[in-house]
mmCIF file of C-alpha atoms and ligand atoms in Angstrom:
data_model
loop_
_atom_site.group_PDB
_atom_site.id
_atom_site.type_symbol
_atom_site.label_atom_id
_atom_site.label_comp_id
_atom_site.label_asym_id
_atom_site.label_seq_id
_atom_site.Cartn_x
_atom_site.Cartn_y
_atom_site.Cartn_z
ATOM 1 C CA MET A 1 -20.596 -21.242 -115.794
ATOM 2 C CA ASN A 2 -17.538 -19.983 -114.594
ATOM 3 C CA ILE A 3 -17.282 -15.939 -115.660
ATOM 4 C CA PRO A 4 -13.668 -14.470 -114.105
ATOM 5 C CA PHE A 5 -14.025 -10.999 -113.016
ATOM 6 C CA VAL A 6 -11.038 -10.278 -115.660
ATOM 7 C CA SER A 7 -9.243 -12.271 -118.023
ATOM 8 C CA LEU A 8 -6.386 -11.294 -120.342
ATOM 9 C CA LYS A 9 -6.197 -14.607 -122.162
ATOM 10 C CA LYS A 10 -8.462 -13.413 -125.533
ATOM 11 C CA MET A 11 -6.572 -9.934 -125.834
ATOM 12 C CA HIS A 12 -3.219 -11.562 -125.099
ATOM 13 C CA GLY A 13 -4.366 -14.324 -127.755
ATOM 14 C CA GLU A 14 -5.175 -12.965 -130.729
ATOM 15 C CA ILE A 15 -1.622 -10.892 -130.322
ATOM 16 C CA ARG A 16 0.156 -13.547 -129.290
ATOM 17 C CA SER A 17 2.310 -13.552 -132.105
ATOM 18 C CA GLU A 18 3.331 -10.428 -132.561
ATOM 19 C CA LEU A 19 3.813 -10.345 -128.531
ATOM 20 C CA ASP A 20 6.294 -13.155 -129.662
ATOM 21 C CA GLU A 21 8.458 -11.827 -132.224
ATOM 22 C CA LYS A 22 8.774 -8.161 -130.345
ATOM 23 C CA PHE A 23 10.088 -10.487 -127.676
ATOM 24 C CA ALA A 24 12.761 -12.032 -129.810
ATOM 25 C CA SER A 25 13.764 -8.580 -131.085
ATOM 26 C CA VAL A 26 14.301 -7.155 -128.049
ATOM 27 C CA LEU A 27 16.072 -9.812 -126.906
ATOM 28 C CA ASP A 28 18.481 -10.043 -129.692
ATOM 29 C CA LYS A 29 19.058 -6.279 -129.947
ATOM 30 C CA SER A 30 20.457 -6.940 -126.321
ATOM 31 C CA ASN A 31 19.331 -3.497 -124.757
ATOM 32 C CA TYR A 32 16.932 -3.763 -122.633
ATOM 33 C CA ILE A 33 16.898 0.506 -120.836
ATOM 34 C CA MET A 34 16.355 3.441 -122.385
ATOM 35 C CA GLY A 35 16.653 2.146 -126.409
ATOM 36 C CA ASP A 36 14.253 2.548 -129.583
ATOM 37 C CA GLU A 37 11.309 0.849 -127.917
ATOM 38 C CA LEU A 38 11.183 3.068 -124.992
ATOM 39 C CA GLU A 39 10.981 6.062 -128.091
ATOM 40 C CA ALA A 40 8.595 4.974 -130.241
ATOM 41 C CA PHE A 41 5.992 4.300 -127.707
ATOM 42 C CA GLU A 42 6.750 8.016 -126.025
ATOM 43 C CA LYS A 43 6.010 8.906 -128.934
ATOM 44 C CA SER A 44 3.034 7.283 -129.945
ATOM 45 C CA PHE A 45 1.795 7.332 -125.817
ATOM 46 C CA ALA A 46 1.962 11.132 -126.748
ATOM 47 C CA ASP A 47 0.395 11.630 -130.090
ATOM 48 C CA TYR A 48 -2.388 9.190 -129.241
ATOM 49 C CA CYS A 49 -3.072 11.547 -125.905
ATOM 50 C CA GLY A 50 -2.898 14.602 -128.154
ATOM 51 C CA THR A 51 -0.044 15.845 -125.765
ATOM 52 C CA LYS A 52 3.678 17.674 -126.473
ATOM 53 C CA HIS A 53 5.625 14.834 -124.060
ATOM 54 C CA ALA A 54 5.233 11.026 -122.972
ATOM 55 C CA ILE A 55 7.442 9.919 -120.596
ATOM 56 C CA GLY A 56 7.766 6.426 -119.715
ATOM 57 C CA VAL A 57 8.464 5.706 -115.947
ATOM 58 C CA GLY A 58 8.024 1.938 -113.871
ATOM 59 C CA ASN A 59 4.527 2.690 -112.653
ATOM 60 C CA GLY A 60 1.660 4.735 -112.064
ATOM 61 C CA LEU A 61 2.486 5.943 -108.707
ATOM 62 C CA ASP A 62 6.022 6.927 -109.504
ATOM 63 C CA ALA A 63 4.483 8.343 -112.430
ATOM 64 C CA LEU A 64 1.921 10.768 -110.284
ATOM 65 C CA TYR A 65 4.918 11.535 -107.930
ATOM 66 C CA LEU A 66 7.454 12.356 -109.625
ATOM 67 C CA ILE A 67 5.012 14.815 -111.752
ATOM 68 C CA LEU A 68 4.167 16.658 -108.168
ATOM 69 C CA ARG A 69 8.720 16.300 -107.434
ATOM 70 C CA ALA A 70 8.734 18.103 -110.404
ATOM 71 C CA PHE A 71 7.157 20.361 -109.529
ATOM 72 C CA GLY A 72 8.516 21.516 -107.008
ATOM 73 C CA ILE A 73 5.654 20.332 -104.154
ATOM 74 C CA GLY A 74 7.066 18.982 -100.931
ATOM 75 C CA ASP A 75 7.377 19.525 -97.181
ATOM 76 C CA GLY A 76 4.207 21.297 -95.922
ATOM 77 C CA ASP A 77 2.328 21.527 -99.163
ATOM 78 C CA GLU A 78 -1.106 20.547 -99.600
ATOM 79 C CA VAL A 79 -2.017 18.656 -101.974
ATOM 80 C CA ILE A 80 -6.331 17.496 -102.690
ATOM 81 C CA VAL A 81 -6.726 13.782 -103.378
ATOM 82 C CA PRO A 82 -9.990 12.387 -103.564
ATOM 83 C CA SER A 83 -11.352 10.283 -100.764
ATOM 84 C CA ASN A 84 -12.343 7.455 -102.873
ATOM 85 C CA THR A 85 -9.549 6.140 -104.879
ATOM 86 C CA TYR A 86 -6.953 3.749 -105.218
ATOM 87 C CA ILE A 87 -4.632 4.502 -102.648
ATOM 88 C CA ALA A 88 -1.639 5.312 -104.819
ATOM 89 C CA THR A 89 -2.916 8.600 -105.660
ATOM 90 C CA ALA A 90 -2.173 9.911 -102.035
ATOM 91 C CA LEU A 91 0.465 7.807 -101.579
ATOM 92 C CA ALA A 92 2.380 9.875 -104.423
ATOM 93 C CA VAL A 93 1.397 12.876 -102.333
ATOM 94 C CA SER A 94 3.075 11.591 -99.295
ATOM 95 C CA TYR A 95 6.178 10.496 -100.032
ATOM 96 C CA THR A 96 6.845 14.169 -101.690
ATOM 97 C CA GLY A 97 6.416 15.069 -97.776
ATOM 98 C CA ALA A 98 3.171 16.647 -98.619
ATOM 99 C CA THR A 99 0.378 16.219 -97.338
ATOM 100 C CA PRO A 100 -3.038 14.873 -99.050
ATOM 101 C CA VAL A 101 -5.810 16.345 -98.033
ATOM 102 C CA PHE A 102 -8.684 14.328 -98.793
ATOM 103 C CA VAL A 103 -12.075 15.558 -101.363
ATOM 104 C CA GLU A 104 -15.472 13.922 -101.274
ATOM 105 C CA PRO A 105 -16.317 12.462 -104.655
ATOM 106 C CA ASP A 106 -20.017 13.187 -105.948
ATOM 107 C CA ILE A 107 -21.614 9.246 -105.220
ATOM 108 C CA ARG A 108 -23.277 9.245 -108.841
ATOM 109 C CA THR A 109 -20.453 10.126 -110.762
ATOM 110 C CA PHE A 110 -17.944 8.558 -108.258
ATOM 111 C CA THR A 111 -15.121 11.375 -109.389
ATOM 112 C CA ILE A 112 -14.066 14.189 -107.164
ATOM 113 C CA ASN A 113 -16.579 17.018 -106.108
ATOM 114 C CA PRO A 114 -15.735 20.224 -107.444
ATOM 115 C CA GLU A 115 -18.606 22.298 -105.318
ATOM 116 C CA LYS A 116 -16.249 20.711 -101.953
ATOM 117 C CA ILE A 117 -13.011 21.315 -103.684
ATOM 118 C CA GLU A 118 -12.448 25.062 -102.618
ATOM 119 C CA GLU A 119 -13.724 24.801 -98.706
ATOM 120 C CA LYS A 120 -10.264 22.746 -98.521
ATOM 121 C CA ILE A 121 -7.624 25.239 -99.912
ATOM 122 C CA THR A 122 -5.374 26.844 -97.775
ATOM 123 C CA GLU A 123 -2.446 28.807 -97.835
ATOM 124 C CA LYS A 124 -0.246 25.493 -97.986
ATOM 125 C CA THR A 125 -2.176 24.164 -100.533
ATOM 126 C CA LYS A 126 -0.192 23.296 -104.435
ATOM 127 C CA ALA A 127 -2.085 21.066 -106.661
ATOM 128 C CA ILE A 128 -5.426 19.479 -106.578
ATOM 129 C CA MET A 129 -5.608 15.377 -108.263
ATOM 130 C CA ALA A 130 -8.163 14.685 -110.160
ATOM 131 C CA VAL A 131 -8.929 10.778 -110.763
ATOM 132 C CA HIS A 132 -11.147 9.697 -113.761
ATOM 133 C CA LEU A 133 -11.916 6.714 -111.652
ATOM 134 C CA TYR A 134 -13.842 3.640 -112.435
ATOM 135 C CA GLY A 135 -12.450 4.938 -116.499
ATOM 136 C CA ARG A 136 -15.162 7.779 -116.193
ATOM 137 C CA THR A 137 -13.242 11.201 -116.800
ATOM 138 C CA ALA A 138 -13.445 13.894 -113.989
ATOM 139 C CA ASP A 139 -15.525 17.030 -114.257
ATOM 140 C CA MET A 140 -12.487 19.518 -115.273
ATOM 141 C CA ASP A 141 -13.877 22.085 -116.421
ATOM 142 C CA GLU A 142 -14.683 22.697 -112.832
ATOM 143 C CA ILE A 143 -11.670 21.815 -111.326
ATOM 144 C CA ASN A 144 -9.092 23.247 -113.432
ATOM 145 C CA ALA A 145 -11.244 27.130 -112.499
ATOM 146 C CA ILE A 146 -10.921 26.496 -109.261
ATOM 147 C CA ALA A 147 -7.235 25.731 -109.754
ATOM 148 C CA HIS A 148 -6.651 28.783 -111.345
ATOM 149 C CA LYS A 149 -8.223 31.127 -109.253
ATOM 150 C CA HIS A 150 -6.025 29.936 -106.384
ATOM 151 C CA GLY A 151 -2.755 29.138 -108.535
ATOM 152 C CA LEU A 152 -2.618 25.203 -107.842
ATOM 153 C CA LYS A 153 -1.767 22.988 -110.208
ATOM 154 C CA VAL A 154 -3.795 20.237 -111.507
ATOM 155 C CA VAL A 155 -2.288 16.817 -112.268
ATOM 156 C CA GLU A 156 -4.766 14.179 -113.947
ATOM 157 C CA ASP A 157 -4.458 9.985 -112.283
ATOM 158 C CA SER A 158 -5.262 8.957 -115.734
ATOM 159 C CA ALA A 159 -4.530 5.599 -114.249
ATOM 160 C CA GLN A 160 -8.259 3.900 -115.190
ATOM 161 C CA ALA A 161 -8.403 6.617 -118.009
ATOM 162 C CA HIS A 162 -6.827 5.154 -121.425
ATOM 163 C CA GLY A 163 -8.422 6.795 -123.877
ATOM 164 C CA ALA A 164 -11.587 8.243 -122.171
ATOM 165 C CA THR A 165 -12.552 11.625 -123.182
ATOM 166 C CA TYR A 166 -14.111 15.060 -121.690
ATOM 167 C CA LYS A 167 -15.776 17.070 -124.030
ATOM 168 C CA GLY A 168 -13.762 14.995 -126.854
ATOM 169 C CA LYS A 169 -10.011 15.936 -125.265
ATOM 170 C CA LYS A 170 -8.195 12.745 -124.001
ATOM 171 C CA ALA A 171 -7.525 11.994 -120.490
ATOM 172 C CA GLY A 172 -3.611 12.804 -120.089
ATOM 173 C CA SER A 173 -4.474 16.356 -122.012
ATOM 174 C CA LEU A 174 -6.903 17.902 -119.744
ATOM 175 C CA ALA A 175 -4.610 19.611 -116.627
ATOM 176 C CA ASP A 176 -0.937 20.434 -116.144
ATOM 177 C CA ALA A 177 0.273 16.681 -116.356
ATOM 178 C CA SER A 178 -1.120 13.562 -115.990
ATOM 179 C CA GLY A 179 -0.186 10.499 -114.750
ATOM 180 C CA PHE A 180 -0.631 6.578 -116.785
ATOM 181 C CA SER A 181 -0.254 2.938 -115.025
ATOM 182 C CA PHE A 182 0.228 -0.013 -117.711
ATOM 183 C CA TYR A 183 0.228 -2.437 -114.829
ATOM 184 C CA PRO A 184 -1.661 -5.323 -116.567
ATOM 185 C CA GLY A 185 -5.140 -5.031 -115.993
ATOM 186 C CA LYS A 186 -5.689 -1.894 -116.794
ATOM 187 C CA ASN A 187 -7.155 -0.878 -120.465
ATOM 188 C CA LEU A 188 -3.526 -0.419 -121.212
ATOM 189 C CA GLY A 189 -1.642 -2.642 -120.258
ATOM 190 C CA ALA A 190 2.175 -3.717 -120.106
ATOM 191 C CA LEU A 191 3.244 -7.368 -119.761
ATOM 192 C CA GLY A 192 4.621 -6.833 -115.519
ATOM 193 C CA ASP A 193 4.964 -3.023 -114.055
ATOM 194 C CA GLY A 194 5.173 0.372 -115.816
ATOM 195 C CA GLY A 195 2.979 3.963 -116.162
ATOM 196 C CA ALA A 196 4.176 7.631 -117.947
ATOM 197 C CA VAL A 197 3.523 11.128 -117.385
ATOM 198 C CA THR A 198 1.808 12.762 -120.328
ATOM 199 C CA THR A 199 2.488 16.867 -120.750
ATOM 200 C CA ASN A 200 1.976 19.967 -122.887
ATOM 201 C CA ASP A 201 5.294 21.197 -120.248
ATOM 202 C CA ASP A 202 8.321 21.219 -121.634
ATOM 203 C CA GLU A 203 10.091 22.020 -118.353
ATOM 204 C CA LEU A 204 8.338 19.392 -116.202
ATOM 205 C CA ALA A 205 8.290 17.426 -118.904
ATOM 206 C CA ASN A 206 12.234 17.998 -119.163
ATOM 207 C CA ARG A 207 12.487 17.654 -115.518
ATOM 208 C CA VAL A 208 10.313 14.317 -115.349
ATOM 209 C CA SER A 209 12.717 12.792 -117.591
ATOM 210 C CA MET A 210 15.864 13.787 -115.629
ATOM 211 C CA LEU A 211 14.185 12.326 -112.147
ATOM 212 C CA ARG A 212 12.949 8.926 -113.858
ATOM 213 C CA ASN A 213 16.611 8.455 -114.399
ATOM 214 C CA TYR A 214 18.561 9.324 -111.228
ATOM 215 C CA GLY A 215 18.750 12.973 -112.006
ATOM 216 C CA SER A 216 20.824 13.120 -114.926
ATOM 217 C CA LYS A 217 20.662 13.433 -118.778
ATOM 218 C CA ILE A 218 24.012 12.800 -119.364
ATOM 219 C CA LYS A 219 25.214 9.949 -117.952
ATOM 220 C CA TYR A 220 27.274 9.995 -114.910
ATOM 221 C CA ASP A 221 26.050 13.724 -114.234
ATOM 222 C CA HIS A 222 23.056 14.244 -112.018
ATOM 223 C CA GLU A 223 21.659 17.660 -111.920
ATOM 224 C CA LEU A 224 18.807 16.344 -109.898
ATOM 225 C CA MET A 225 18.626 13.698 -106.905
ATOM 226 C CA GLY A 226 16.331 11.215 -109.142
ATOM 227 C CA ASN A 227 14.729 7.724 -108.653
ATOM 228 C CA ASN A 228 15.147 4.550 -110.703
ATOM 229 C CA SER A 229 11.886 4.552 -112.436
ATOM 230 C CA ARG A 230 12.421 3.893 -116.209
ATOM 231 C CA LEU A 231 9.923 1.928 -118.374
ATOM 232 C CA ASP A 232 11.943 -0.867 -120.149
ATOM 233 C CA GLU A 233 12.103 -2.394 -123.341
ATOM 234 C CA MET A 234 11.161 -5.156 -122.840
ATOM 235 C CA GLN A 235 7.267 -3.790 -121.780
ATOM 236 C CA ALA A 236 7.800 -0.301 -123.999
ATOM 237 C CA ALA A 237 8.309 -2.860 -126.943
ATOM 238 C CA PHE A 238 4.732 -5.140 -125.601
ATOM 239 C CA LEU A 239 2.866 -1.645 -124.948
ATOM 240 C CA ASN A 240 3.981 -0.925 -128.831
ATOM 241 C CA VAL A 241 1.963 -3.895 -129.978
ATOM 242 C CA LYS A 242 -0.693 -3.148 -127.811
ATOM 243 C CA LEU A 243 -1.556 0.790 -128.457
ATOM 244 C CA PRO A 244 -2.871 0.126 -131.706
ATOM 245 C CA HIS A 245 -5.721 -1.930 -129.991
ATOM 246 C CA LEU A 246 -6.821 -0.443 -127.787
ATOM 247 C CA ASP A 247 -9.578 1.390 -128.703
ATOM 248 C CA LYS A 248 -11.609 -1.900 -130.471
ATOM 249 C CA TRP A 249 -10.468 -2.786 -127.023
ATOM 250 C CA ASN A 250 -12.318 -0.138 -125.363
ATOM 251 C CA THR A 251 -15.024 -0.275 -127.982
ATOM 252 C CA PHE A 252 -16.245 -3.737 -126.754
ATOM 253 C CA ARG A 253 -16.198 -2.985 -122.967
ATOM 254 C CA ASN A 254 -18.624 0.083 -124.006
ATOM 255 C CA LYS A 255 -20.441 -2.150 -125.597
ATOM 256 C CA VAL A 256 -21.124 -4.705 -122.651
ATOM 257 C CA VAL A 257 -21.698 -1.754 -120.782
ATOM 258 C CA SER A 258 -24.140 -1.091 -122.929
ATOM 259 C CA ARG A 259 -25.948 -4.137 -122.470
ATOM 260 C CA TYR A 260 -25.418 -4.098 -118.662
ATOM 261 C CA LEU A 261 -26.944 -0.487 -118.368
ATOM 262 C CA SER A 262 -30.199 -1.392 -120.867
ATOM 263 C CA GLU A 263 -30.704 -4.872 -119.418
ATOM 264 C CA ILE A 264 -29.901 -5.014 -115.907
ATOM 265 C CA LYS A 265 -33.085 -4.213 -113.661
ATOM 266 C CA ASN A 266 -32.994 -5.064 -110.464
ATOM 267 C CA PRO A 267 -34.593 -2.659 -107.738
ATOM 268 C CA LEU A 268 -31.419 -3.438 -105.155
ATOM 269 C CA ILE A 269 -28.666 -2.270 -107.626
ATOM 270 C CA THR A 270 -27.995 0.937 -108.852
ATOM 271 C CA LEU A 271 -25.894 0.899 -112.286
ATOM 272 C CA PRO A 272 -23.472 3.651 -113.039
ATOM 273 C CA LEU A 273 -24.128 6.444 -114.874
ATOM 274 C CA PRO A 274 -23.636 6.021 -119.059
ATOM 275 C CA CYS A 275 -21.871 8.363 -120.956
ATOM 276 C CA ASP A 276 -22.359 11.202 -121.960
ATOM 277 C CA ASP A 277 -22.097 14.527 -124.736
ATOM 278 C CA VAL A 278 -18.994 15.594 -121.646
ATOM 279 C CA HIS A 279 -17.690 11.879 -120.447
ATOM 280 C CA TYR A 280 -16.082 8.898 -122.507
ATOM 281 C CA ASN A 281 -16.381 6.321 -120.368
ATOM 282 C CA ILE A 282 -13.820 3.809 -120.814
ATOM 283 C CA TRP A 283 -15.823 1.781 -118.271
ATOM 284 C CA HIS A 284 -11.976 -0.100 -116.564
ATOM 285 C CA ILE A 285 -14.492 -0.702 -113.866
ATOM 286 C CA PHE A 286 -18.665 -1.117 -113.981
ATOM 287 C CA ALA A 287 -19.183 -0.548 -110.577
ATOM 288 C CA VAL A 288 -22.846 -1.093 -109.612
ATOM 289 C CA MET A 289 -24.002 0.244 -105.370
ATOM 290 C CA THR A 290 -26.190 -1.897 -103.564
ATOM 291 C CA ASP A 291 -26.349 -1.680 -99.816
ATOM 292 C CA HIS A 292 -26.747 -5.770 -99.434
ATOM 293 C CA ARG A 293 -23.046 -6.083 -100.889
ATOM 294 C CA ASP A 294 -22.273 -8.461 -99.055
ATOM 295 C CA SER A 295 -24.915 -11.204 -99.954
ATOM 296 C CA LEU A 296 -24.663 -9.881 -103.721
ATOM 297 C CA GLU A 297 -20.427 -11.131 -104.252
ATOM 298 C CA LYS A 298 -21.503 -14.756 -102.152
ATOM 299 C CA TYR A 299 -24.839 -15.523 -104.724
ATOM 300 C CA LEU A 300 -22.441 -14.555 -107.876
ATOM 301 C CA SER A 301 -19.374 -16.541 -106.550
ATOM 302 C CA ASP A 302 -22.122 -19.993 -105.643
ATOM 303 C CA ASN A 303 -23.287 -19.147 -109.650
ATOM 304 C CA GLY A 304 -19.535 -19.212 -110.621
ATOM 305 C CA VAL A 305 -19.579 -15.475 -111.220
ATOM 306 C CA GLY A 306 -15.514 -13.674 -110.173
ATOM 307 C CA THR A 307 -16.804 -10.126 -108.799
ATOM 308 C CA ASN A 308 -14.419 -7.052 -107.223
ATOM 309 C CA LYS A 309 -13.921 -4.195 -104.650
ATOM 310 C CA HIS A 310 -12.590 -0.639 -105.510
ATOM 311 C CA TYR A 311 -12.339 0.128 -102.806
ATOM 312 C CA PRO A 312 -13.559 -1.980 -99.280
ATOM 313 C CA LYS A 313 -11.652 0.320 -97.191
ATOM 314 C CA ALA A 314 -10.969 3.955 -97.508
ATOM 315 C CA ILE A 315 -7.932 5.578 -98.050
ATOM 316 C CA HIS A 316 -8.486 7.646 -93.963
ATOM 317 C CA LEU A 317 -9.690 4.545 -92.652
ATOM 318 C CA GLN A 318 -6.048 2.356 -93.540
ATOM 319 C CA GLY A 319 -3.349 1.705 -90.957
ATOM 320 C CA ALA A 320 -1.148 3.537 -93.061
ATOM 321 C CA TYR A 321 -3.244 6.777 -92.683
ATOM 322 C CA ARG A 322 -3.637 6.668 -89.429
ATOM 323 C CA HIS A 323 -1.308 9.197 -88.228
ATOM 324 C CA LEU A 324 -3.447 12.069 -89.463
ATOM 325 C CA GLY A 325 -5.955 10.546 -87.194
ATOM 326 C CA LEU A 326 -9.452 10.607 -89.235
ATOM 327 C CA SER A 327 -11.978 8.462 -87.737
ATOM 328 C CA GLU A 328 -15.185 6.688 -89.275
ATOM 329 C CA GLY A 329 -17.638 9.479 -89.851
ATOM 330 C CA THR A 330 -14.599 11.780 -91.511
ATOM 331 C CA TYR A 331 -15.213 10.964 -95.307
ATOM 332 C CA PRO A 332 -18.859 9.324 -95.690
ATOM 333 C CA ILE A 333 -19.538 8.984 -99.119
ATOM 334 C CA ALA A 334 -16.111 7.284 -99.153
ATOM 335 C CA GLU A 335 -17.167 5.231 -96.460
ATOM 336 C CA LYS A 336 -20.400 4.532 -98.309
ATOM 337 C CA ILE A 337 -18.662 3.098 -101.542
ATOM 338 C CA SER A 338 -16.858 1.540 -99.874
ATOM 339 C CA ALA A 339 -19.410 -0.522 -97.888
ATOM 340 C CA CYS A 340 -21.466 -0.978 -100.812
ATOM 341 C CA GLU A 341 -19.668 -1.202 -104.631
ATOM 342 C CA LEU A 342 -19.304 -4.368 -106.148
ATOM 343 C CA SER A 343 -17.442 -4.358 -109.908
ATOM 344 C CA LEU A 344 -18.626 -6.686 -112.145
ATOM 345 C CA PRO A 345 -17.110 -8.825 -114.702
ATOM 346 C CA LEU A 346 -15.802 -6.875 -117.771
ATOM 347 C CA TYR A 347 -13.218 -7.409 -119.939
ATOM 348 C CA TYR A 348 -12.373 -7.757 -123.621
ATOM 349 C CA GLY A 349 -13.033 -11.178 -125.273
ATOM 350 C CA MET A 350 -16.591 -11.858 -122.820
ATOM 351 C CA LYS A 351 -18.987 -14.034 -124.488
ATOM 352 C CA GLU A 352 -23.046 -12.865 -125.242
ATOM 353 C CA GLU A 353 -23.698 -16.136 -123.683
ATOM 354 C CA GLU A 354 -21.809 -14.825 -120.875
ATOM 355 C CA ILE A 355 -23.682 -11.029 -120.853
ATOM 356 C CA ASP A 356 -26.687 -13.398 -120.659
ATOM 357 C CA TYR A 357 -26.314 -15.771 -117.856
ATOM 358 C CA LEU A 358 -24.816 -12.707 -115.645
ATOM 359 C CA ILE A 359 -27.890 -10.337 -116.202
ATOM 360 C CA ALA A 360 -30.193 -12.898 -115.631
ATOM 361 C CA LEU A 361 -28.244 -14.208 -112.798
ATOM 362 C CA LEU A 362 -28.550 -10.380 -111.047
ATOM 363 C CA ASN A 363 -32.029 -9.765 -112.624
ATOM 364 C CA SER A 364 -32.946 -12.857 -110.596
ATOM 365 C CA TRP A 365 -31.179 -11.626 -107.545
ATOM 366 C CA SER A 366 -33.350 -10.844 -104.059
ATOM 367 C CA ILE A 367 -32.288 -11.098 -100.077
HETATM 368 C C1 PLP B 401 -3.508 1.185 -110.632
HETATM 369 C C2 PLP B 401 -3.454 2.210 -110.235
HETATM 370 C C3 PLP B 401 -2.307 3.961 -109.797
HETATM 371 C C4 PLP B 401 -1.376 3.141 -109.714
HETATM 372 O O1 PLP B 401 -0.540 2.207 -110.423
HETATM 373 P P1 PLP B 401 0.431 1.135 -110.256
HETATM 374 O O2 PLP B 401 1.318 1.043 -111.477
HETATM 375 O O3 PLP B 401 -0.117 -0.188 -110.005
HETATM 376 O O4 PLP B 401 1.627 1.904 -109.754
HETATM 377 C C5 PLP B 401 -3.105 4.371 -109.377
HETATM 378 N N1 PLP B 401 -4.396 5.843 -109.648
HETATM 379 C C6 PLP B 401 -5.359 4.979 -109.413
HETATM 380 C C7 PLP B 401 -6.334 5.028 -109.171
HETATM 381 C C8 PLP B 401 -4.763 3.160 -109.485
HETATM 382 O O5 PLP B 401 -5.871 2.518 -110.386
#
C-alpha cells in the first residue's frame, strides 16, 4: 500500500466544480487585485477568527513581517521567537532589522516554554512571537501576562493553526495581532501563495493594509514605504470556496489522530499530547518523537509510507543565521526535536484501511 505524506486530491476533488466556477467568474470580471473576492474573504475570515479585522496579504512570512513593521519594530530591537519553528518566524523579525532571540519550547507541547521567556527579555525586547506549532495553540495566558508586565507586544504565528482554539477562542484572536499562511498544504490553503493578518487593533489594521499595498490608501498617495504583498482575487476567491469546509476538514484530521493516539503502541515511539480542555489542536502536523528516527523513516518509506521532518535543522544552526554565532548545544531542545521528530501522514480523505495499515506497521516496527 502507498500512503503519501500529504494529498490534497480528495479535498479539492469534492469542491472541484465550485473552484472551476470561481475561476471562471474571476476571469470574466477581469479584476485581479483588490476586488470583491478579497473584501468578502477578509470579512468572513475575520468572522471565523472572531476578530474585528482580517487583511489579506501575499503569504505568511509577509503577514508576520508587516505586523512587526506596523508596530514600529526595527533596527536595534529584539523579538522573542521559539527555537523550534519554521524559519519564516525568525526571518520576519530579521527583515525588519530587529534580532530574533530564541527561547526553547516545551518538549511535550512543542510550543514556546513561558517559563523560559523572562530570562531573555532585555531593554531592547519589543515583542514575543508565539507559534501555534503543528496546530496546537501556545500557552497564551502565561505569554500575554509576561508581555503585559514588560510592556511588550504579542504576535501569534498562526500559519499552522487555522481553527485551533485556546480556552474556546480561535487562534488569530489570542494576542495583539496574528499572521496566517494559506500555503496550499496548510489546513486552510489557497491554490498558490497567500496570507492574512488578523487583529482587533484598528490602528494596526490600517497600517498593515497600507503597508501591503505600497504604503497607500489612496491611489498614488504613499503615506508609508510599503511593500507589494496583496492577496490576489483568484486566491481570495478559492479561499472563499474553501473556508466554509475548514471545520469539517479539521474534524476529519482530529478523528484520524484519535485513532493514532489510541492505537499506536510502540515503546520506541513517543506520541504528541492529545487535545485537552484548553487546547483544541487542529493537527497541522502529527509529530512523533523517536531516538531512531532515520530507521523509522526508512522502514516506513520501504513500506510505501511518506513522512516528513519539521524541522530537520534548527534555525540557529542554519547558514542564514551563522552571523548570530550560535553553536551546536545552544538550544538542546530544538536540536533534540530536529534529530528525533518524524511527521506521519495526515490529510483529509485518508481511508480507514490506510490508517489501519499505518498503525499496524508502526506497532510492528523494531530496531
Ligand atoms: C508556513 C509557515 C510560515 C510561512 O508561511 P508562507 O505562506 O510559506 O510564507 C510561517 N510560520 C510557520 C510556523 C509556518 O508553518
